[in-house]
Short mmCIF file of C-alpha atoms in Angstrom, two decimals:
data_model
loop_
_atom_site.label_atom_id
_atom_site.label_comp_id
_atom_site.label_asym_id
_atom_site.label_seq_id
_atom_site.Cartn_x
_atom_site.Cartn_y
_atom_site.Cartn_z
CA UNK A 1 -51.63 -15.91 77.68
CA UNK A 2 -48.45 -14.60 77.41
CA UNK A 3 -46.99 -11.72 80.01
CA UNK A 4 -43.93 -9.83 80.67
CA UNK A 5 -44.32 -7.98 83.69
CA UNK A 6 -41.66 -5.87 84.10
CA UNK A 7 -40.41 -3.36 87.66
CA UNK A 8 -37.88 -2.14 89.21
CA UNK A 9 -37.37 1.61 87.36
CA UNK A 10 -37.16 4.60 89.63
CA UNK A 11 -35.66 8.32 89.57
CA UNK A 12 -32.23 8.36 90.79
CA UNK A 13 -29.03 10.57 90.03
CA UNK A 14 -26.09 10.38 88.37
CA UNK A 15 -23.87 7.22 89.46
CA UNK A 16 -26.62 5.22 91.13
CA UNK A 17 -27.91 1.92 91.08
CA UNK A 18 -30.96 0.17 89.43
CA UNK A 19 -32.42 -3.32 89.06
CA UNK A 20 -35.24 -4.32 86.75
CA UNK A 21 -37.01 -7.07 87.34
CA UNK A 22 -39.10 -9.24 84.16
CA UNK A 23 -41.38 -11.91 84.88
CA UNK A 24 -42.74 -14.11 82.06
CA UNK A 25 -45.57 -16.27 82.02
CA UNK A 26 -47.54 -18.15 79.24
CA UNK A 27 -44.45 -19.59 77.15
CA UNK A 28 -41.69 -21.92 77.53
CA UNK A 29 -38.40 -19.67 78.95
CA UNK A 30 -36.21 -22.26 77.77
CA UNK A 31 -37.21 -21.98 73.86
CA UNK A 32 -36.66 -18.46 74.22
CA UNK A 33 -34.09 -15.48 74.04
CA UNK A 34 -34.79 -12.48 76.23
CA UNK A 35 -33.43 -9.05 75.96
CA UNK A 36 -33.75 -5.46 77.33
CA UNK A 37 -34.41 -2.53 75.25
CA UNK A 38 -35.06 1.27 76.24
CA UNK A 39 -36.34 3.74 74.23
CA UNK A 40 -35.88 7.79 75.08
CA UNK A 41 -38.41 10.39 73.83
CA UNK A 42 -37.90 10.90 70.01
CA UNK A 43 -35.51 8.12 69.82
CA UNK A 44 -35.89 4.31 68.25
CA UNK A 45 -35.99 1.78 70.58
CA UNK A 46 -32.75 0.20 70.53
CA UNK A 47 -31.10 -3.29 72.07
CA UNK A 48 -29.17 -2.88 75.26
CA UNK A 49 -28.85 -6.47 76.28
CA UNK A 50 -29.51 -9.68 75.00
CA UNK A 51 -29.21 -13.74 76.55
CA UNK A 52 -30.32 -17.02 75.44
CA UNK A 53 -31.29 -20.03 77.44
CA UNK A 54 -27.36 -21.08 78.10
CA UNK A 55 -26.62 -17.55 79.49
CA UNK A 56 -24.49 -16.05 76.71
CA UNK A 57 -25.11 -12.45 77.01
CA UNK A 58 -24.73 -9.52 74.74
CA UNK A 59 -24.41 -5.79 75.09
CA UNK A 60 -24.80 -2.39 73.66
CA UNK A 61 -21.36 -0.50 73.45
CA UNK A 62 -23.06 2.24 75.70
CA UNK A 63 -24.14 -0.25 78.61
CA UNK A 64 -21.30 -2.96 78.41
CA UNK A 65 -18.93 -1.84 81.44
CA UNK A 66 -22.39 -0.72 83.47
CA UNK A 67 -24.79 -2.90 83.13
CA UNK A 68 -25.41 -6.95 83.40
CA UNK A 69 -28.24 -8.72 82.23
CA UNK A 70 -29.20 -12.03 83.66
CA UNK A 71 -31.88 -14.60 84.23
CA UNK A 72 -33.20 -17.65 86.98
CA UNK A 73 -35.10 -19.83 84.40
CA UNK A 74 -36.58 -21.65 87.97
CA UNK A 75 -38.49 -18.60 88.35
CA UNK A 76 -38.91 -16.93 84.55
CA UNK A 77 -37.23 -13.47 85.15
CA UNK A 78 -34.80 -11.49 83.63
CA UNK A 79 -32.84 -9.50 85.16
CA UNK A 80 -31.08 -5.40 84.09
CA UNK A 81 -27.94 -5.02 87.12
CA UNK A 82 -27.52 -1.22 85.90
CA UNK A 83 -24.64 0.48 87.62
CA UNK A 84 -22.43 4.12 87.45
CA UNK A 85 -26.41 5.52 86.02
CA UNK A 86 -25.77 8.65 83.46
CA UNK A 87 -28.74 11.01 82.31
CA UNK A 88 -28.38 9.23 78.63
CA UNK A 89 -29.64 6.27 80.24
CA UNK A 90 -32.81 7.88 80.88
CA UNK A 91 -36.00 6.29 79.01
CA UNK A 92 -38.21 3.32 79.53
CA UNK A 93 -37.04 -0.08 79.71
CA UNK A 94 -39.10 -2.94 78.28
CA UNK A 95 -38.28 -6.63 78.09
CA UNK A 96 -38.84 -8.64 75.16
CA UNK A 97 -38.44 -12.46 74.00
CA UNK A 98 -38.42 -14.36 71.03
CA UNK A 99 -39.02 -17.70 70.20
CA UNK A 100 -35.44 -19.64 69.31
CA UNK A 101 -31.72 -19.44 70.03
CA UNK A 102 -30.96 -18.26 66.13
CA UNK A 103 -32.73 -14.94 67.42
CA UNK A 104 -30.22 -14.12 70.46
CA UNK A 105 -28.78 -10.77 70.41
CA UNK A 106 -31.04 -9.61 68.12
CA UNK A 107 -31.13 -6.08 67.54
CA UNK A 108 -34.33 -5.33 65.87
CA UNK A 109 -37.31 -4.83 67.94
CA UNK A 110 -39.55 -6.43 64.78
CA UNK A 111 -38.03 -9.54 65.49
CA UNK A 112 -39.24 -10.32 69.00
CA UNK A 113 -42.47 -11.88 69.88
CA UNK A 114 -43.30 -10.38 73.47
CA UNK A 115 -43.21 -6.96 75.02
CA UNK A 116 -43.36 -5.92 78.21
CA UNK A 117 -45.00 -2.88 79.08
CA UNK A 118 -42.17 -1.09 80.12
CA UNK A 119 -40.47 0.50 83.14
CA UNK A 120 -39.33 4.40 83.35
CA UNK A 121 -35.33 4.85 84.52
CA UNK A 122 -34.71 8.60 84.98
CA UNK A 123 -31.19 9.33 85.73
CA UNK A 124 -30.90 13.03 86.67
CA UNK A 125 -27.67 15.25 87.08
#
């Protein structure tokens, strides 16, 4: 069974640090691309980072100066380094994966297999 566990989101303010954590179990990492999304109240979930199994990344215009995904494939987790927080960054963070390298950096959230539940990131002013 298949589960993406993710942790790590807190309140903070403007210009602080966060880490989210995503641990996967019941697939193969290595077939898979993983990627962070966040969604804010009344908006569509959209793509902020994306890597494949090599560790070629992939960011949102809005995050790429602030933020750093990465993975340890010994230990299936993903990892969101998000730095210089703003109040737009506020919303809930979810992992996802998909099943082969032709998917990394995909932005559509249709096109992943797994979700995590989510973690809330509240950046206040």
């Amino acid at each position: 069974q298949v589960h993406l566990v993710e942790s790590g989101g807190g309140s903070v303010q403007t210009g602080a640090s966060l880490r989210l954590s995503c641990a996967a179990s019941g697939f193969t990492y290595s077939n898979y691309c993983m990627a962070w999304f966040r969604q804010a109240p009344g908006k569509e979930r959209e793509r902020v980072a994306g890597i494949d199994s090599d560790g070629r990344t992939t960011y949102a215009d809005s995050v790429k100066t602030r933020f750093t995904i990465s993975q340890d494939a010994t230990k299936n987790t993903l990892y969101l380094q998000m730095n210089s927080l703003k109040p737009e960054d506020t919303a809930m963070y979810y992992c996802a994966a998909v099943c082969g390298l032709d998917y990394y950096g995909a932005l559509t959230p249709l096109t992943y297999n797994y979700w995590g539940q989510g973690t809330q990131v509240t950046v206040s002013s």
